[in-house]
Each structure stands twice: as structure tokens, then as C-alpha cells.
Amino acid sequence: MKIRSVDIYILDIPTVRPHQLAMHTIVEQSIVVARVTEEAGLEGWAEVATIGGASYGEGTPEAIKANIDQYITPHLIGKNPKHFSKIMFEVSSAVRGNHFAKAVVEAAMIDLAAKGKEVPAYELLGGKIHDSLPLAWTLASGDTGKDIEEAKEFLQQKRHKIFKLKIGKGDPYKNVDHVLKIIAAVGDQARVTVDVNQAWDETTANYCIEALQEGGVSMVEQPLPTWNYEGMARLTERFKVPIMADESANSVHEVYQIAKHRSGNCIALKPCKHGGLLETKKVAAIAEGAGFGLYGGTMIESSLGTAVCASVYATIPAFEFGTELFGPMLFKDQITVNEVKFENYEIVIPDGPGFGMEIDIDKVKHYSRNC
Ligand SMILES: [Mg+2]
């Protein structure tokens, strides 16, 4: 089995409602899809998502595609995808950073290698520990009444009983009030966490986290900017409520520093920001060694990218904070023939060959800028 071609597509898919974060409101989500084809025509597919161009992180869809085409693809052509670990070692020796780009090509090779062996991708990652994982939902409509309505509806449907609130945009104190109203409405049936997406300074964080802790919030995600490791350490020391590192926890080296200095005491995993599925497992191991809780994060991938994340999360022992792999529910349409299954408050780990998803090529063409 030798890789013949690597094709990278950028797709823009509308969402079912606006999704408001501190730095951007998503109404159309941009994803990058990789297709790796071997000589006999068997294809491996994978996806990474980005949020708001360059507003969330450095990895824009356009840069991901350009850097794969120019600098990463030459390292894949003619190679056996079953050797994805060695190939990624070679890629990492030649290409710095570019975690999203590395993640999507590595995952596409794993999909292809697993399909070649007719096994699920998680079998190539040590095998699954979980058949399903708890699934949080993000209440981010921007309106307290609508969020409460949405939370009650999903509790009734047994879809979610962990709710994360995006509170980085607007007045911090009004946002705290918004959180406390939601806890008052559904807090007896659900766990409520918050994600600040780096929006506060340390003084604001000190006031707001005190009120949130008092009000019963069960985790505070990335309250301070990525650079403020010392501030994150002071908050972790001061408060009982867990402080999660997300945007500040990318490479294994960053996560090691967070663990060493306790700049947070739990970590949000995301294969794209760590640079692939193998790197995600390394990050999880550092967190486990530090006694940190884990959260299975999302960049809001569609069904394909969600299956990629679910396949590696299934091989990791414990997710104290559950996962947020709700991406497919936020998209108006999907690029796979089959769907990721959600039942009884959990995401079901896909079981078919590779990542278990069958690509709908017409949908890929329909939403792609370049296919
Ligand atoms: Mg986050």
C-alpha cells in the first residue's frame, strides 16, 4: 500500500443557530478535509475545524491547506500509510508547528491504514476502552431565556446533562449573573461549566470566579489569555473550582509546563491543537501523570472530524469532565452518508472500518471552495 495523492478541501457549512464565543460568532463553520488515496484507489478521509479564521488560533483553513500542499504532502507520497507514526516523525522533523495541518493528514493516513486492515481506527491506537462517552452541550445563543429553554429541552430528550456556557463576550458581571440564572433553572439536574476563552484579566477573574464558585459552577475553562501561565497558576491555587487549560495547552511541551507549574489543574484535549492523534495520547499521558482531569474538546467538527476525535478519546482511560463532541448537532448538513450516534447523554464511538464514516462526495463538492 503506497500513498498516491493527498487532496485538501476547504468547506464552509452553515450552522443551525449562531454560536457565540468570546472572539467570534459562528454562523457558517469552516472545516478542512483531507483525502489520502493509495495506488489501488482506497481512500482515507479526515477533518479538522477552525473557528473564525485567525480569531481563535493561528491555524486558518487557508494556511492549513497551503502548508500541507507545499510542505507536508511531499513527505507522504510513495509511503505506506500503515507507517503513519514514522511518517509523522519525518514530517515533524521538517515542518515546525502547523498542528492542525499535521493532525488532519495523520488522521487521514490512520483512516486509510485501518480501512486497509478492515478494522476501526481505534484498533491502531491501542484499542478502545469506552463504547461511549458523556456528552456536554454548549449553551451559546447569547440569550439567557433561550439558553434555559434549550437546556430544559435537551435534559428532557436525555441528550445532555453537562452544559458549558460561553461567557467571554460582553460585561463579565452580567455574564456571571447569566450563569447563576441558568444554574437556578437547571442546576439540580445538570452540571454547569463555563468557558471564558481567554477574555478576562486576572482582577476580573478573581471577582468572577469567586461568584461562580459560590454559585455552584463545576469548572472554569481558560479564564486568562494563553500567555498568562503565572496568573492561571494563582487562580488554580486560590480557588477550589477546577481551572481548565484549553487554548494554552497545545504541544506536549506546553502541557508539561502547565502540569509542572499547575497553571490549571485540568486539560481540554483536541487532536488538532496537539498536532494529531498520537500527540493527543501523549498529552493525555502527561495530564494523567499530573493527576489532572481531562475533557474531550471540540473545535466544532462535523460528523467526520467528530468521529476522528471520538476514536482517539475512546482509547484514553478517563474523562472526568466528559466530552463536548456535539459538533454534528450544530451543523445544518453533513458530509457523511451515515451519522455519528448520540444516545442516553453520550456519544457512541463509531465502529466501522477506519473512523467508521462513509463520505458523501456530492456533499463535499457542494460545500467545498475548491473541489
Ligand atoms: Mg475552550
PDB file of N, CA and C in Angstrom, residues 37-83:
ATOM      1  N   THR A  37      -5.169   9.037  -0.887  1.00  0.00           N
ATOM      2  CA  THR A  37      -5.527   7.903  -1.752  1.00  0.00           C
ATOM      3  C   THR A  37      -4.291   7.040  -2.014  1.00  0.00           C
ATOM      4  N   GLU A  38      -4.473   5.711  -1.925  1.00  0.00           N
ATOM      5  CA  GLU A  38      -3.333   4.825  -2.222  1.00  0.00           C
ATOM      6  C   GLU A  38      -3.454   4.294  -3.647  1.00  0.00           C
ATOM      7  N   GLU A  39      -2.421   3.586  -4.103  1.00  0.00           N
ATOM      8  CA  GLU A  39      -2.314   3.211  -5.519  1.00  0.00           C
ATOM      9  C   GLU A  39      -3.506   2.430  -6.048  1.00  0.00           C
ATOM     10  N   ALA A  40      -4.103   1.560  -5.206  1.00  0.00           N
ATOM     11  CA  ALA A  40      -5.243   0.750  -5.670  1.00  0.00           C
ATOM     12  C   ALA A  40      -6.558   1.528  -5.604  1.00  0.00           C
ATOM     13  N   GLY A  41      -6.519   2.760  -5.095  1.00  0.00           N
ATOM     14  CA  GLY A  41      -7.736   3.594  -5.090  1.00  0.00           C
ATOM     15  C   GLY A  41      -8.445   3.675  -3.751  1.00  0.00           C
ATOM     16  N   LEU A  42      -7.978   2.923  -2.737  1.00  0.00           N
ATOM     17  CA  LEU A  42      -8.588   3.023  -1.401  1.00  0.00           C
ATOM     18  C   LEU A  42      -8.281   4.409  -0.818  1.00  0.00           C
ATOM     19  N   GLU A  43      -9.310   5.006  -0.152  1.00  0.00           N
ATOM     20  CA  GLU A  43      -9.162   6.385   0.340  1.00  0.00           C
ATOM     21  C   GLU A  43      -9.264   6.470   1.856  1.00  0.00           C
ATOM     22  N   GLY A  44      -8.433   7.332   2.444  1.00  0.00           N
ATOM     23  CA  GLY A  44      -8.568   7.677   3.856  1.00  0.00           C
ATOM     24  C   GLY A  44      -9.006   9.127   3.954  1.00  0.00           C
ATOM     25  N   TRP A  45      -9.978   9.403   4.847  1.00  0.00           N
ATOM     26  CA  TRP A  45     -10.512  10.762   4.981  1.00  0.00           C
ATOM     27  C   TRP A  45     -10.413  11.233   6.431  1.00  0.00           C
ATOM     28  N   ALA A  46     -10.188  12.517   6.592  1.00  0.00           N
ATOM     29  CA  ALA A  46     -10.205  13.096   7.938  1.00  0.00           C
ATOM     30  C   ALA A  46     -10.531  14.578   7.846  1.00  0.00           C
ATOM     31  N   GLU A  47     -10.789  15.182   9.003  1.00  0.00           N
ATOM     32  CA  GLU A  47     -11.226  16.586   9.050  1.00  0.00           C
ATOM     33  C   GLU A  47     -10.678  17.270  10.289  1.00  0.00           C
ATOM     34  N   VAL A  48     -10.297  18.535  10.135  1.00  0.00           N
ATOM     35  CA  VAL A  48     -10.113  19.418  11.289  1.00  0.00           C
ATOM     36  C   VAL A  48     -10.966  20.656  11.060  1.00  0.00           C
ATOM     37  N   ALA A  49     -11.350  21.302  12.157  1.00  0.00           N
ATOM     38  CA  ALA A  49     -12.142  22.530  12.039  1.00  0.00           C
ATOM     39  C   ALA A  49     -11.357  23.688  12.637  1.00  0.00           C
ATOM     40  N   THR A  50     -11.690  24.883  12.202  1.00  0.00           N
ATOM     41  CA  THR A  50     -11.108  26.097  12.766  1.00  0.00           C
ATOM     42  C   THR A  50     -12.266  26.984  13.198  1.00  0.00           C
ATOM     43  N   ILE A  51     -11.979  27.974  14.011  1.00  0.00           N
ATOM     44  CA  ILE A  51     -13.055  28.870  14.452  1.00  0.00           C
ATOM     45  C   ILE A  51     -12.711  30.309  14.097  1.00  0.00           C
ATOM     46  N   GLY A  52     -13.558  30.916  13.273  1.00  0.00           N
ATOM     47  CA  GLY A  52     -13.429  32.353  12.996  1.00  0.00           C
ATOM     48  C   GLY A  52     -12.114  32.768  12.372  1.00  0.00           C
ATOM     49  N   GLY A  53     -11.688  32.072  11.315  1.00  0.00           N
ATOM     50  CA  GLY A  53     -10.450  32.459  10.616  1.00  0.00           C
ATOM     51  C   GLY A  53      -9.266  32.427  11.558  1.00  0.00           C
ATOM     52  N   ALA A  54      -8.614  33.579  11.757  1.00  0.00           N
ATOM     53  CA  ALA A  54      -7.435  33.627  12.638  1.00  0.00           C
ATOM     54  C   ALA A  54      -7.801  34.151  14.022  1.00  0.00           C
ATOM     55  N   SER A  55      -9.120  34.258  14.335  1.00  0.00           N
ATOM     56  CA  SER A  55      -9.507  34.895  15.599  1.00  0.00           C
ATOM     57  C   SER A  55      -9.343  33.976  16.807  1.00  0.00           C
ATOM     58  N   TYR A  56      -9.491  32.666  16.624  1.00  0.00           N
ATOM     59  CA  TYR A  56      -9.368  31.725  17.743  1.00  0.00           C
ATOM     60  C   TYR A  56      -7.915  31.270  17.910  1.00  0.00           C
ATOM     61  N   GLY A  57      -7.303  30.921  16.795  1.00  0.00           N
ATOM     62  CA  GLY A  57      -5.921  30.430  16.837  1.00  0.00           C
ATOM     63  C   GLY A  57      -5.213  30.745  15.531  1.00  0.00           C
ATOM     64  N   GLU A  58      -3.941  30.330  15.454  1.00  0.00           N
ATOM     65  CA  GLU A  58      -3.139  30.674  14.275  1.00  0.00           C
ATOM     66  C   GLU A  58      -3.517  29.849  13.047  1.00  0.00           C
ATOM     67  N   GLY A  59      -4.121  28.692  13.263  1.00  0.00           N
ATOM     68  CA  GLY A  59      -4.372  27.765  12.158  1.00  0.00           C
ATOM     69  C   GLY A  59      -5.599  28.133  11.339  1.00  0.00           C
ATOM     70  N   THR A  60      -5.415  28.934  10.292  1.00  0.00           N
ATOM     71  CA  THR A  60      -6.551  29.264   9.419  1.00  0.00           C
ATOM     72  C   THR A  60      -6.721  28.159   8.377  1.00  0.00           C
ATOM     73  N   PRO A  61      -7.938  27.986   7.848  1.00  0.00           N
ATOM     74  CA  PRO A  61      -8.146  26.937   6.835  1.00  0.00           C
ATOM     75  C   PRO A  61      -7.220  27.107   5.627  1.00  0.00           C
ATOM     76  N   GLU A  62      -7.044  28.367   5.207  1.00  0.00           N
ATOM     77  CA  GLU A  62      -6.233  28.634   4.018  1.00  0.00           C
ATOM     78  C   GLU A  62      -4.770  28.263   4.256  1.00  0.00           C
ATOM     79  N   ALA A  63      -4.269  28.595   5.461  1.00  0.00           N
ATOM     80  CA  ALA A  63      -2.872  28.273   5.792  1.00  0.00           C
ATOM     81  C   ALA A  63      -2.685  26.760   5.935  1.00  0.00           C
ATOM     82  N   ILE A  64      -3.682  26.094   6.526  1.00  0.00           N
ATOM     83  CA  ILE A  64      -3.591  24.636   6.680  1.00  0.00           C
ATOM     84  C   ILE A  64      -3.436  23.986   5.302  1.00  0.00           C
ATOM     85  N   LYS A  65      -4.316  24.384   4.373  1.00  0.00           N
ATOM     86  CA  LYS A  65      -4.255  23.791   3.018  1.00  0.00           C
ATOM     87  C   LYS A  65      -2.924  24.117   2.331  1.00  0.00           C
ATOM     88  N   ALA A  66      -2.532  25.381   2.369  1.00  0.00           N
ATOM     89  CA  ALA A  66      -1.305  25.800   1.662  1.00  0.00           C
ATOM     90  C   ALA A  66      -0.081  25.059   2.204  1.00  0.00           C
ATOM     91  N   ASN A  67       0.003  24.934   3.524  1.00  0.00           N
ATOM     92  CA  ASN A  67       1.188  24.307   4.112  1.00  0.00           C
ATOM     93  C   ASN A  67       1.210  22.796   3.906  1.00  0.00           C
ATOM     94  N   ILE A  68       0.035  22.174   3.887  1.00  0.00           N
ATOM     95  CA  ILE A  68       0.012  20.731   3.564  1.00  0.00           C
ATOM     96  C   ILE A  68       0.465  20.545   2.114  1.00  0.00           C
ATOM     97  N   ASP A  69      -0.179  21.290   1.197  1.00  0.00           N
ATOM     98  CA  ASP A  69       0.127  21.119  -0.230  1.00  0.00           C
ATOM     99  C   ASP A  69       1.625  21.323  -0.499  1.00  0.00           C
ATOM    100  N   GLN A  70       2.174  22.369   0.082  1.00  0.00           N
ATOM    101  CA  GLN A  70       3.553  22.747  -0.237  1.00  0.00           C
ATOM    102  C   GLN A  70       4.598  21.939   0.541  1.00  0.00           C
ATOM    103  N   TYR A  71       4.343  21.720   1.837  1.00  0.00           N
ATOM    104  CA  TYR A  71       5.430  21.218   2.694  1.00  0.00           C
ATOM    105  C   TYR A  71       5.210  19.825   3.291  1.00  0.00           C
ATOM    106  N   ILE A  72       3.967  19.388   3.408  1.00  0.00           N
ATOM    107  CA  ILE A  72       3.728  18.104   4.088  1.00  0.00           C
ATOM    108  C   ILE A  72       3.485  16.968   3.095  1.00  0.00           C
ATOM    109  N   THR A  73       2.668  17.216   2.069  1.00  0.00           N
ATOM    110  CA  THR A  73       2.339  16.173   1.085  1.00  0.00           C
ATOM    111  C   THR A  73       3.575  15.472   0.512  1.00  0.00           C
ATOM    112  N   PRO A  74       4.649  16.211   0.170  1.00  0.00           N
ATOM    113  CA  PRO A  74       5.818  15.501  -0.390  1.00  0.00           C
ATOM    114  C   PRO A  74       6.377  14.413   0.528  1.00  0.00           C
ATOM    115  N   HIS A  75       6.162  14.532   1.847  1.00  0.00           N
ATOM    116  CA  HIS A  75       6.658  13.515   2.782  1.00  0.00           C
ATOM    117  C   HIS A  75       5.769  12.268   2.815  1.00  0.00           C
ATOM    118  N   LEU A  76       4.545  12.389   2.241  1.00  0.00           N
ATOM    119  CA  LEU A  76       3.598  11.263   2.276  1.00  0.00           C
ATOM    120  C   LEU A  76       3.623  10.422   0.999  1.00  0.00           C
ATOM    121  N   ILE A  77       3.873  11.080  -0.127  1.00  0.00           N
ATOM    122  CA  ILE A  77       3.755  10.398  -1.426  1.00  0.00           C
ATOM    123  C   ILE A  77       4.739   9.216  -1.508  1.00  0.00           C
ATOM    124  N   GLY A  78       4.194   8.057  -1.921  1.00  0.00           N
ATOM    125  CA  GLY A  78       5.003   6.840  -2.079  1.00  0.00           C
ATOM    126  C   GLY A  78       5.203   6.050  -0.800  1.00  0.00           C
ATOM    127  N   LYS A  79       4.720   6.612   0.337  1.00  0.00           N
ATOM    128  CA  LYS A  79       4.902   5.927   1.629  1.00  0.00           C
ATOM    129  C   LYS A  79       3.697   5.024   1.947  1.00  0.00           C
ATOM    130  N   ASN A  80       3.930   4.059   2.841  1.00  0.00           N
ATOM    131  CA  ASN A  80       2.855   3.173   3.302  1.00  0.00           C
ATOM    132  C   ASN A  80       2.141   3.833   4.497  1.00  0.00           C
ATOM    133  N   PRO A  81       0.845   4.116   4.380  1.00  0.00           N
ATOM    134  CA  PRO A  81       0.142   4.815   5.465  1.00  0.00           C
ATOM    135  C   PRO A  81       0.146   4.049   6.785  1.00  0.00           C
ATOM    136  N   LYS A  82       0.386   2.714   6.714  1.00  0.00           N
ATOM    137  CA  LYS A  82       0.465   1.928   7.955  1.00  0.00           C
ATOM    138  C   LYS A  82       1.644   2.392   8.814  1.00  0.00           C
ATOM    139  N   HIS A  83       2.597   3.067   8.181  1.00  0.00           N
ATOM    140  CA  HIS A  83       3.757   3.585   8.925  1.00  0.00           C
ATOM    141  C   HIS A  83       3.511   5.041   9.333  1.00  0.00           C
TER     142      HIS A  83
END
